[in-house]
Each structure stands twice: as C-alpha cells, then as structure tokens.
PDB file of C-alpha atoms in Angstrom:
ATOM      1  CA  MET A   9     151.466 -66.487-101.212  1.00 52.00           C
ATOM      2  CA  GLY A  10     149.437 -66.168 -98.144  1.00 58.00           C
ATOM      3  CA  THR A  11     146.317 -68.121 -97.218  1.00 62.00           C
ATOM      4  CA  THR A  12     143.001 -66.380 -97.764  1.00 64.00           C
ATOM      5  CA  TYR A  13     140.200 -66.932 -95.202  1.00 60.00           C
ATOM      6  CA  THR A  14     136.658 -66.504 -96.165  1.00 62.00           C
ATOM      7  CA  ARG A  15     134.050 -65.831 -93.397  1.00 64.00           C
ATOM      8  CA  ARG A  16     130.678 -67.122 -94.122  1.00 66.00           C
ATOM      9  CA  GLN A  17     127.608 -65.342 -92.778  1.00 63.00           C
ATOM     10  CA  PRO A  18     124.700 -67.446 -91.480  1.00 63.00           C
ATOM     11  CA  ALA A  19     121.811 -67.638 -93.802  1.00 61.00           C
ATOM     12  CA  TYR A  20     118.442 -66.172 -92.631  1.00 59.00           C
ATOM     13  CA  TYR A  21     115.215 -67.520 -93.958  1.00 58.00           C
ATOM     14  CA  ASP A  22     111.992 -65.630 -93.993  1.00 60.00           C
ATOM     15  CA  VAL A  23     109.522 -67.195 -91.563  1.00 59.00           C
ATOM     16  CA  GLU A  24     105.854 -67.013 -92.430  1.00 62.00           C
ATOM     17  CA  ASP A  25     104.317 -64.180 -90.428  1.00 61.00           C
ATOM     18  CA  ARG A  26     101.226 -65.154 -88.356  1.00 65.00           C
ATOM     19  CA  ASP A  27      98.878 -62.605 -86.858  1.00 65.00           C
ATOM     20  CA  ASP A  28      97.962 -64.795 -83.908  1.00 64.00           C
ATOM     21  CA  LEU A  29     101.541 -64.491 -82.618  1.00 63.00           C
ATOM     22  CA  TYR A  30     101.064 -60.804 -81.900  1.00 62.00           C
ATOM     23  CA  VAL A  31      98.975 -59.067 -79.288  1.00 61.00           C
ATOM     24  CA  THR A  32      96.781 -56.697 -81.193  1.00 64.00           C
ATOM     25  CA  ARG A  33      94.772 -53.780 -79.850  1.00 65.00           C
ATOM     26  CA  MET A  34      91.115 -54.590 -79.501  1.00 62.00           C
ATOM     27  CA  PRO A  35      88.628 -52.235 -81.134  1.00 61.00           C
ATOM     28  CA  SER A  36      87.167 -49.635 -78.821  1.00 60.00           C
ATOM     29  CA  SER A  37      83.646 -50.901 -79.506  1.00 60.00           C
ATOM     30  CA  THR A  38      84.461 -54.306 -77.989  1.00 57.00           C
ATOM     31  CA  ARG A  39      86.996 -53.269 -75.386  1.00 57.00           C
ATOM     32  CA  ARG A  40      86.314 -54.597 -71.901  1.00 60.00           C
ATOM     33  CA  TYR A  41      87.290 -52.981 -68.636  1.00 57.00           C
ATOM     34  CA  LYS A  42      87.626 -55.067 -65.545  1.00 55.00           C
ATOM     35  CA  PRO A  43      87.842 -53.422 -62.093  1.00 55.00           C
ATOM     36  CA  TYR A  44      91.130 -54.204 -60.468  1.00 50.00           C
ATOM     37  CA  GLU A  45      89.480 -54.920 -57.139  1.00 53.00           C
ATOM     38  CA  THR A  46      87.130 -57.537 -58.596  1.00 49.00           C
ATOM     39  CA  VAL A  47      89.629 -59.597 -60.599  1.00 51.00           C
ATOM     40  CA  ASP A  48      89.551 -62.466 -58.139  1.00 56.00           C
ATOM     41  CA  ASP A  49      85.885 -62.173 -57.228  1.00 57.00           C
ATOM     42  CA  PRO A  50      84.152 -65.389 -58.411  1.00 60.00           C
ATOM     43  CA  LEU A  51      80.768 -63.677 -58.541  1.00 60.00           C
ATOM     44  CA  VAL A  52      82.010 -60.991 -60.927  1.00 57.00           C
ATOM     45  CA  LEU A  53      83.852 -63.549 -63.059  1.00 58.00           C
ATOM     46  CA  GLN A  54      80.724 -65.660 -63.293  1.00 60.00           C
ATOM     47  CA  ASN A  55      78.614 -62.660 -64.289  1.00 61.00           C
ATOM     48  CA  GLN A  56      81.155 -61.619 -66.913  1.00 58.00           C
ATOM     49  CA  ASN A  57      81.351 -65.119 -68.380  1.00 57.00           C
ATOM     50  CA  THR A  58      77.592 -65.418 -68.711  1.00 54.00           C
ATOM     51  CA  SER A  59      77.010 -61.877 -70.015  1.00 52.00           C
ATOM     52  CA  SER A  60      76.854 -61.165 -73.709  1.00 48.00           C
ATOM     53  CA  ILE A  61      78.996 -58.536 -75.416  1.00 50.00           C
ATOM     54  CA  GLN A  62      77.201 -55.303 -76.164  1.00 52.00           C
ATOM     55  CA  ARG A  63      76.576 -54.754 -79.828  1.00 52.00           C
ATOM     56  CA  ARG A  64      77.891 -51.662 -81.422  1.00 53.00           C
ATOM     57  CA  ARG A  65      75.190 -49.082 -81.881  1.00 52.00           C
ATOM     58  CA  SER A  66      74.533 -48.218 -85.467  1.00 50.00           C
ATOM     59  CA  SER A  67      74.360 -44.629 -86.609  1.00 50.00           C
ATOM     60  CA  GLY A  68      70.643 -44.900 -87.350  1.00 48.00           C
ATOM     61  CA  ASN A  69      69.654 -46.338 -83.996  1.00 48.00           C
ATOM     62  CA  THR A  70      68.747 -43.619 -81.505  1.00 48.00           C
ATOM     63  CA  THR A  71      67.807 -45.981 -78.652  1.00 46.00           C
ATOM     64  CA  LYS A  72      70.119 -45.711 -75.676  1.00 47.00           C
ATOM     65  CA  THR A  73      71.493 -48.959 -74.301  1.00 45.00           C
ATOM     66  CA  GLN A  74      73.315 -49.505 -71.059  1.00 49.00           C
ATOM     67  CA  SER A  75      76.487 -51.547 -71.078  1.00 47.00           C
ATOM     68  CA  VAL A  76      76.603 -54.656 -68.942  1.00 45.00           C
ATOM     69  CA  TYR A  77      80.151 -53.769 -67.914  1.00 49.00           C
ATOM     70  CA  PRO A  78      81.078 -50.939 -65.582  1.00 50.00           C
ATOM     71  CA  THR A  79      82.664 -47.841 -67.089  1.00 52.00           C
ATOM     72  CA  ARG A  80      85.902 -46.466 -65.823  1.00 51.00           C
ATOM     73  CA  GLN A  81      85.776 -43.214 -63.884  1.00 52.00           C
ATOM     74  CA  PRO A  82      88.486 -40.564 -63.997  1.00 52.00           C
ATOM     75  CA  GLY A  83      91.451 -41.628 -61.974  1.00 49.00           C
ATOM     76  CA  GLY A  84      91.250 -45.305 -62.908  1.00 48.00           C
ATOM     77  CA  ALA A  85      88.668 -46.342 -60.284  1.00 46.00           C
ATOM     78  CA  ALA A  86      85.876 -48.641 -61.400  1.00 47.00           C
ATOM     79  CA  TYR A  87      82.284 -47.530 -61.128  1.00 47.00           C
ATOM     80  CA  SER A  88      80.738 -48.636 -57.868  1.00 49.00           C
ATOM     81  CA  ALA A  89      77.796 -50.283 -59.649  1.00 48.00           C
ATOM     82  CA  GLY A  90      80.107 -53.011 -60.907  1.00 50.00           C
ATOM     83  CA  ARG A  91      80.581 -54.361 -57.412  1.00 52.00           C
ATOM     84  CA  PRO A  92      78.369 -57.288 -56.466  1.00 51.00           C
ATOM     85  CA  SER A  93      75.130 -56.222 -54.790  1.00 50.00           C
ATOM     86  CA  LYS A  94      75.259 -59.207 -52.457  1.00 49.00           C
ATOM     87  CA  THR A  95      78.071 -57.613 -50.442  1.00 50.00           C
ATOM     88  CA  VAL A  96      76.050 -54.420 -50.047  1.00 49.00           C
ATOM     89  CA  ASP A  97      72.973 -56.344 -48.963  1.00 52.00           C
ATOM     90  CA  VAL A  98      74.971 -58.284 -46.381  1.00 48.00           C
ATOM     91  CA  ARG A  99      76.398 -55.093 -44.945  1.00 53.00           C
ATOM     92  CA  ARG A 100      72.990 -53.511 -44.805  1.00 54.00           C
ATOM     93  CA  ASN A 101      71.613 -56.536 -43.034  1.00 54.00           C
ATOM     94  CA  GLU A 102      74.473 -56.456 -40.554  1.00 55.00           C
ATOM     95  CA  LEU A 103      74.067 -52.731 -39.863  1.00 53.00           C
ATOM     96  CA  ALA A 104      70.259 -52.837 -39.688  1.00 55.00           C
ATOM     97  CA  PRO A 105      69.000 -52.802 -36.091  1.00 58.00           C
ATOM     98  CA  LYS A 106      67.280 -55.928 -34.951  1.00 61.00           C
ATOM     99  CA  GLN A 107      63.598 -55.380 -34.272  1.00 64.00           C
ATOM    100  CA  GLY A 108      62.224 -57.282 -31.341  1.00 57.00           C
ATOM    101  CA  PRO A 109      58.587 -58.084 -30.614  1.00 60.00           C
ATOM    102  CA  ALA A 110      56.303 -55.062 -30.528  1.00 59.00           C
ATOM    103  CA  LYS A 111      55.787 -53.782 -27.017  1.00 60.00           C
ATOM    104  CA  LYS A 112      52.295 -53.039 -25.813  1.00 59.00           C
ATOM    105  CA  ARG A 113      51.908 -49.337 -25.212  1.00 63.00           C
ATOM    106  CA  PHE A 114      49.821 -47.993 -22.410  1.00 60.00           C
ATOM    107  CA  TYR A 115      47.578 -45.142 -23.424  1.00 77.00           C
ATOM    108  CA  PRO A 116      46.441 -43.313 -20.275  1.00 84.00           C
ATOM    109  CA  MET A 117      44.339 -40.833 -22.227  1.00 86.00           C
ATOM    110  CA  LEU A 118      42.323 -43.704 -23.718  1.00 86.00           C
ATOM    111  CA  ILE A 119      41.574 -45.087 -20.249  1.00 89.00           C
ATOM    112  CA  VAL A 120      40.595 -41.628 -19.018  1.00 90.00           C
ATOM    113  CA  GLY A 121      38.324 -41.163 -22.039  1.00 89.00           C
ATOM    114  CA  MET A 122      36.585 -44.478 -21.388  1.00 91.00           C
ATOM    115  CA  ILE A 123      36.013 -43.564 -17.737  1.00 93.00           C
ATOM    116  CA  VAL A 124      34.610 -40.169 -18.706  1.00 93.00           C
ATOM    117  CA  ALA A 125      32.296 -41.777 -21.287  1.00 94.00           C
ATOM    118  CA  MET A 126      31.044 -44.279 -18.710  1.00 94.00           C
ATOM    119  CA  LEU A 127      30.387 -41.545 -16.163  1.00 94.00           C
ATOM    120  CA  LEU A 128      28.607 -39.500 -18.804  1.00 94.00           C
ATOM    121  CA  LEU A 129      26.397 -42.468 -19.707  1.00 94.00           C
ATOM    122  CA  LEU A 130      25.527 -43.072 -16.066  1.00 94.00           C
ATOM    123  CA  GLY A 131      24.766 -39.389 -15.624  1.00 94.00           C
ATOM    124  CA  LEU A 132      22.444 -39.334 -18.631  1.00 94.00           C
ATOM    125  CA  THR A 133      20.653 -42.465 -17.393  1.00 93.00           C
ATOM    126  CA  TRP A 134      20.126 -40.930 -13.957  1.00 92.00           C
ATOM    127  CA  LEU A 135      18.930 -37.666 -15.510  1.00 93.00           C
ATOM    128  CA  PHE A 136      16.382 -39.485 -17.689  1.00 92.00           C
ATOM    129  CA  SER A 137      15.072 -41.467 -14.701  1.00 89.00           C
ATOM    130  CA  TRP A 138      14.823 -38.320 -12.591  1.00 89.00           C
ATOM    131  CA  TRP A 139      12.968 -36.441 -15.334  1.00 91.00           C
ATOM    132  CA  GLN A 140      10.491 -39.292 -15.788  1.00 86.00           C
ATOM    133  CA  GLY A 141       9.843 -39.442 -12.038  1.00 85.00           C
ATOM    134  CA  PHE A 142       9.432 -35.666 -11.928  1.00 87.00           C
ATOM    135  CA  GLN A 143       6.796 -35.764 -14.659  1.00 88.00           C
ATOM    136  CA  GLN A 144       4.904 -38.545 -12.861  1.00 84.00           C
ATOM    137  CA  ASP A 145       5.031 -36.575  -9.621  1.00 86.00           C
ATOM    138  CA  MET A 146       3.531 -33.593 -11.392  1.00 87.00           C
ATOM    139  CA  THR A 147       0.786 -35.749 -12.968  1.00 86.00           C
ATOM    140  CA  TYR A 148      -0.105 -38.324 -10.282  1.00 87.00           C
ATOM    141  CA  GLY A 149       1.458 -36.841  -7.145  1.00 87.00           C
ATOM    142  CA  TYR A 150       2.750 -38.957  -4.267  1.00 89.00           C
ATOM    143  CA  PRO A 151       1.359 -41.325  -3.326  1.00 89.00           C
ATOM    144  CA  ARG A 152       0.234 -42.016  -6.886  1.00 91.00           C
ATOM    145  CA  THR A 153      -3.419 -40.996  -7.164  1.00 93.00           C
ATOM    146  CA  ALA A 154      -6.046 -40.786  -9.924  1.00 93.00           C
ATOM    147  CA  HIS A 155      -9.729 -39.663 -10.009  1.00 93.00           C
ATOM    148  CA  VAL A 156     -12.635 -40.774 -12.233  1.00 93.00           C
ATOM    149  CA  ASP A 157     -16.340 -39.802 -12.315  1.00 93.00           C
ATOM    150  CA  ALA A 158     -18.815 -42.299 -13.810  1.00 92.00           C
ATOM    151  CA  VAL A 159     -22.430 -43.485 -13.563  1.00 92.00           C
ATOM    152  CA  VAL A 160     -22.386 -47.112 -12.382  1.00 92.00           C
ATOM    153  CA  GLY A 161     -25.965 -47.484 -10.996  1.00 88.00           C
ATOM    154  CA  HIS A 162     -25.149 -47.098  -7.296  1.00 89.00           C
ATOM    155  CA  ASN A 163     -27.579 -44.350  -6.242  1.00 87.00           C
ATOM    156  CA  ASP A 164     -26.069 -42.011  -8.800  1.00 89.00           C
ATOM    157  CA  SER A 165     -27.146 -40.146 -11.929  1.00 90.00           C
ATOM    158  CA  THR A 166     -25.725 -38.029 -14.666  1.00 90.00           C
ATOM    159  CA  GLU A 167     -26.140 -34.938 -12.475  1.00 91.00           C
ATOM    160  CA  HIS A 168     -24.568 -36.733  -9.495  1.00 92.00           C
ATOM    161  CA  PRO A 169     -22.107 -39.367 -10.763  1.00 93.00           C
ATOM    162  CA  THR A 170     -20.122 -41.684  -8.574  1.00 93.00           C
ATOM    163  CA  HIS A 171     -16.637 -40.481  -7.760  1.00 94.00           C
ATOM    164  CA  PHE A 172     -13.727 -42.990  -7.693  1.00 95.00           C
ATOM    165  CA  VAL A 173     -10.304 -42.425  -6.161  1.00 95.00           C
ATOM    166  CA  PHE A 174      -7.449 -44.817  -7.034  1.00 95.00           C
ATOM    167  CA  ILE A 175      -4.416 -44.775  -4.744  1.00 95.00           C
ATOM    168  CA  ASN A 176      -1.115 -46.654  -4.816  1.00 93.00           C
ATOM    169  CA  LEU A 177      -0.271 -46.332  -1.147  1.00 91.00           C
ATOM    170  CA  HIS A 178       3.279 -47.704  -0.718  1.00 90.00           C
ATOM    171  CA  GLY A 179       2.503 -50.572  -3.079  1.00 90.00           C
ATOM    172  CA  HIS A 180      -0.978 -51.249  -1.684  1.00 93.00           C
ATOM    173  CA  ILE A 181      -3.747 -50.670  -4.247  1.00 92.00           C
ATOM    174  CA  GLN A 182      -6.859 -49.024  -2.830  1.00 93.00           C
ATOM    175  CA  VAL A 183     -10.082 -47.873  -4.530  1.00 94.00           C
ATOM    176  CA  TYR A 184     -12.454 -45.372  -2.886  1.00 94.00           C
ATOM    177  CA  GLU A 185     -16.033 -45.188  -4.167  1.00 95.00           C
ATOM    178  CA  ILE A 186     -18.312 -42.264  -3.291  1.00 94.00           C
ATOM    179  CA  PRO A 187     -21.778 -43.158  -4.725  1.00 92.00           C
ATOM    180  CA  GLY A 188     -23.594 -40.104  -6.142  1.00 89.00           C
ATOM    181  CA  GLY A 189     -21.045 -37.870  -4.393  1.00 87.00           C
ATOM    182  CA  ASP A 190     -22.395 -38.796  -0.949  1.00 89.00           C
ATOM    183  CA  THR A 191     -19.363 -39.231   1.319  1.00 89.00           C
ATOM    184  CA  SER A 192     -21.508 -40.906   4.005  1.00 89.00           C
ATOM    185  CA  LYS A 193     -21.879 -43.909   1.710  1.00 91.00           C
ATOM    186  CA  MET A 194     -18.190 -44.124   0.750  1.00 92.00           C
ATOM    187  CA  ARG A 195     -16.750 -47.623   0.246  1.00 93.00           C
ATOM    188  CA  ILE A 196     -13.126 -48.790   0.177  1.00 93.00           C
ATOM    189  CA  PHE A 197     -11.961 -51.712  -1.981  1.00 93.00           C
ATOM    190  CA  ASN A 198      -8.560 -53.205  -1.339  1.00 91.00           C
ATOM    191  CA  GLY A 199      -6.680 -54.425  -4.373  1.00 89.00           C
ATOM    192  CA  PRO A 200      -3.478 -56.457  -4.696  1.00 89.00           C
ATOM    193  CA  THR A 201      -0.184 -55.606  -3.021  1.00 90.00           C
ATOM    194  CA  LEU A 202       2.765 -54.913  -5.308  1.00 89.00           C
ATOM    195  CA  ASP A 203       6.045 -56.590  -4.349  1.00 86.00           C
ATOM    196  CA  GLY A 204       9.492 -55.183  -5.000  1.00 85.00           C
ATOM    197  CA  SER A 205      11.335 -51.918  -4.606  1.00 85.00           C
ATOM    198  CA  GLY A 206      10.013 -48.827  -6.341  1.00 84.00           C
ATOM    199  CA  GLN A 207       6.479 -50.220  -6.669  1.00 88.00           C
ATOM    200  CA  ASP A 208       5.102 -47.195  -4.861  1.00 88.00           C
ATOM    201  CA  LEU A 209       6.200 -45.022  -7.796  1.00 89.00           C
ATOM    202  CA  ILE A 210       4.115 -46.890 -10.369  1.00 90.00           C
ATOM    203  CA  PRO A 211       1.256 -44.710 -11.640  1.00 91.00           C
ATOM    204  CA  ILE A 212      -2.315 -45.928 -11.069  1.00 92.00           C
ATOM    205  CA  THR A 213      -5.455 -45.080 -13.060  1.00 92.00           C
ATOM    206  CA  GLY A 214      -8.981 -46.500 -13.473  1.00 93.00           C
ATOM    207  CA  SER A 215     -11.793 -46.750 -16.006  1.00 92.00           C
ATOM    208  CA  VAL A 216     -15.307 -48.208 -16.333  1.00 92.00           C
ATOM    209  CA  VAL A 217     -16.462 -50.558 -19.103  1.00 92.00           C
ATOM    210  CA  ASN A 218     -19.870 -51.914 -20.112  1.00 90.00           C
ATOM    211  CA  GLN A 219     -19.702 -55.698 -20.120  1.00 85.00           C
ATOM    212  CA  GLN A 220     -22.924 -57.668 -20.692  1.00 82.00           C
ATOM    213  CA  GLY A 221     -25.095 -54.784 -19.506  1.00 83.00           C
ATOM    214  CA  LYS A 222     -23.061 -54.175 -16.368  1.00 87.00           C
ATOM    215  CA  ILE A 223     -20.708 -51.327 -15.678  1.00 90.00           C
ATOM    216  CA  ASN A 224     -17.514 -52.944 -14.377  1.00 92.00           C
ATOM    217  CA  LEU A 225     -14.471 -51.216 -13.005  1.00 93.00           C
ATOM    218  CA  ILE A 226     -10.897 -51.762 -14.258  1.00 93.00           C
ATOM    219  CA  VAL A 227      -7.867 -50.583 -12.277  1.00 94.00           C
ATOM    220  CA  HIS A 228      -4.668 -49.960 -14.300  1.00 94.00           C
ATOM    221  CA  VAL A 229      -1.374 -50.238 -12.397  1.00 92.00           C
ATOM    222  CA  GLY A 230       1.516 -49.787 -14.765  1.00 87.00           C
ATOM    223  CA  ASP A 231       1.060 -52.447 -17.460  1.00 88.00           C
ATOM    224  CA  ARG A 232      -1.238 -54.616 -15.320  1.00 90.00           C
ATOM    225  CA  ASP A 233      -5.052 -54.505 -15.128  1.00 92.00           C
ATOM    226  CA  PHE A 234      -7.282 -55.558 -12.215  1.00 92.00           C
ATOM    227  CA  LEU A 235     -11.018 -56.117 -12.783  1.00 92.00           C
ATOM    228  CA  PHE A 236     -13.783 -55.353 -10.265  1.00 93.00           C
ATOM    229  CA  ILE A 237     -17.207 -56.882 -11.060  1.00 91.00           C
ATOM    230  CA  ASN A 238     -20.372 -54.792 -10.479  1.00 91.00           C
ATOM    231  CA  ASP A 239     -23.289 -56.731  -8.938  1.00 89.00           C
ATOM    232  CA  GLY A 240     -25.649 -53.720  -9.061  1.00 86.00           C
ATOM    233  CA  LYS A 241     -24.933 -52.592  -5.514  1.00 87.00           C
ATOM    234  CA  THR A 242     -21.172 -52.793  -5.038  1.00 90.00           C
ATOM    235  CA  PHE A 243     -17.936 -54.059  -6.643  1.00 92.00           C
ATOM    236  CA  HIS A 244     -16.064 -57.296  -6.020  1.00 89.00           C
ATOM    237  CA  PRO A 245     -12.469 -57.889  -7.089  1.00 88.00           C
ATOM    238  CA  ARG A 246     -12.175 -60.736  -9.563  1.00 83.00           C
TER     239      ARG A 246
END
C-alpha cells in the first residue's frame, strides 16, 4: 500500500482593518490645490501654513466669500493671483525708470512777458508825468507864472487894486508889485532860489492875508510857503 502525502495550506488570519492605512479622497469642500510652480516657494508655503481653511458655506448663507487658495484654471495652470506679490513688485521696481533730480526749465515766454510788463509800466509812468506837465503848462505857462489883484494899502483902492505877478524863472522866485496899477511905481522882490533839477517846472502862486491889522503877502511854491511882511509902504521877505 502506497504512502499518502497530505499538503497543508498556510493558515491566513484576518488582520484588523485600519482606516488610517489607506489614502482616502478628501471631501471637495476641504480640497486644497497647490500650484505646481510654487511647491518649493517658501513664501507660499509659509502663507499656506498660516492661513485657515475656508469653512463650507451653508445653504442659508448668501454672503460670498473668497477662498484664500488659488483656484485652478482650465488646462491645469494655477491662477496668477496665487503667485507672491513680492516678485511682481520687484520686477516693477526693476523695470521702472529711475527718476533723477528735476531739471530747471527755461520759460522764454515768461521772460518776454516780464519785459513787456516792465516796459508797459515805464510807459504808463512817463505818460502820467507828461500829462501832468501838460496840464501845468496850460494853467501856469512857462516859465511858471501866476497873477493876483489885492488891496494892500500901497497907493491903491478897491477901484484900483495892486497887481502882483509871481514868476518861477528857472528856479529863481520873483514877485512883481504894481501899486494901484501904476507901472511907473512897479517894484520887484527877489525870493529864494530853488536847487535841483526840474525846479523850474514847479508851479508858483500867491495870496494876501490879514495878520495883526497888516496885509502880508505869502508866496506858494509847490508845498513850500514864503512870507513877505508889509510895513505899510513895501514888502520885506521874512
């Protein structure tokens, strides 16, 4: 009788199944997408580690929230907003032209305008001076002359007053007295001499005043007054 061989099969024991041994699919609400070009970027990794996971929006919440992670565009490329802004700023700074110190611009029209304004001002000043001189020429003539009739008690009366002529003759002040209108008794009184250029153009006038019972004579030359005292027969400069 032959020998019988029995082949034993190895025994298999059921091992306790653990879920952590398997790679499970993450829910779509918490799924993260990482751009392939920023895997090794320390700035992106730091931002992702410190960012919180977006909560799933409930059906009753109508407020729109923006995810902190970039969304994937068609074709597998990551959205450009996920790239660090520092790189963009550096490139912009490198491409931006360097601005040097502001150069002073020369404005020829401004200079021309200033010259024209200055010439216009000088022209107006000359025109005003000419017009004033023209009016004085029409009023006082040249040399500057003025006439006054008054009763001063020198052989005169109301019917025949004394005639006075005041002349600014090239800066020399002169007063002509014609008592009672009689030219044979005419007297000439020399006044002060005016110093300086243009003194011959200063207008001259005269007037009589009653001071302490005497009729005195005052000569007005510009803004200055010269007094002549009446002694009853003639005048004396004071």
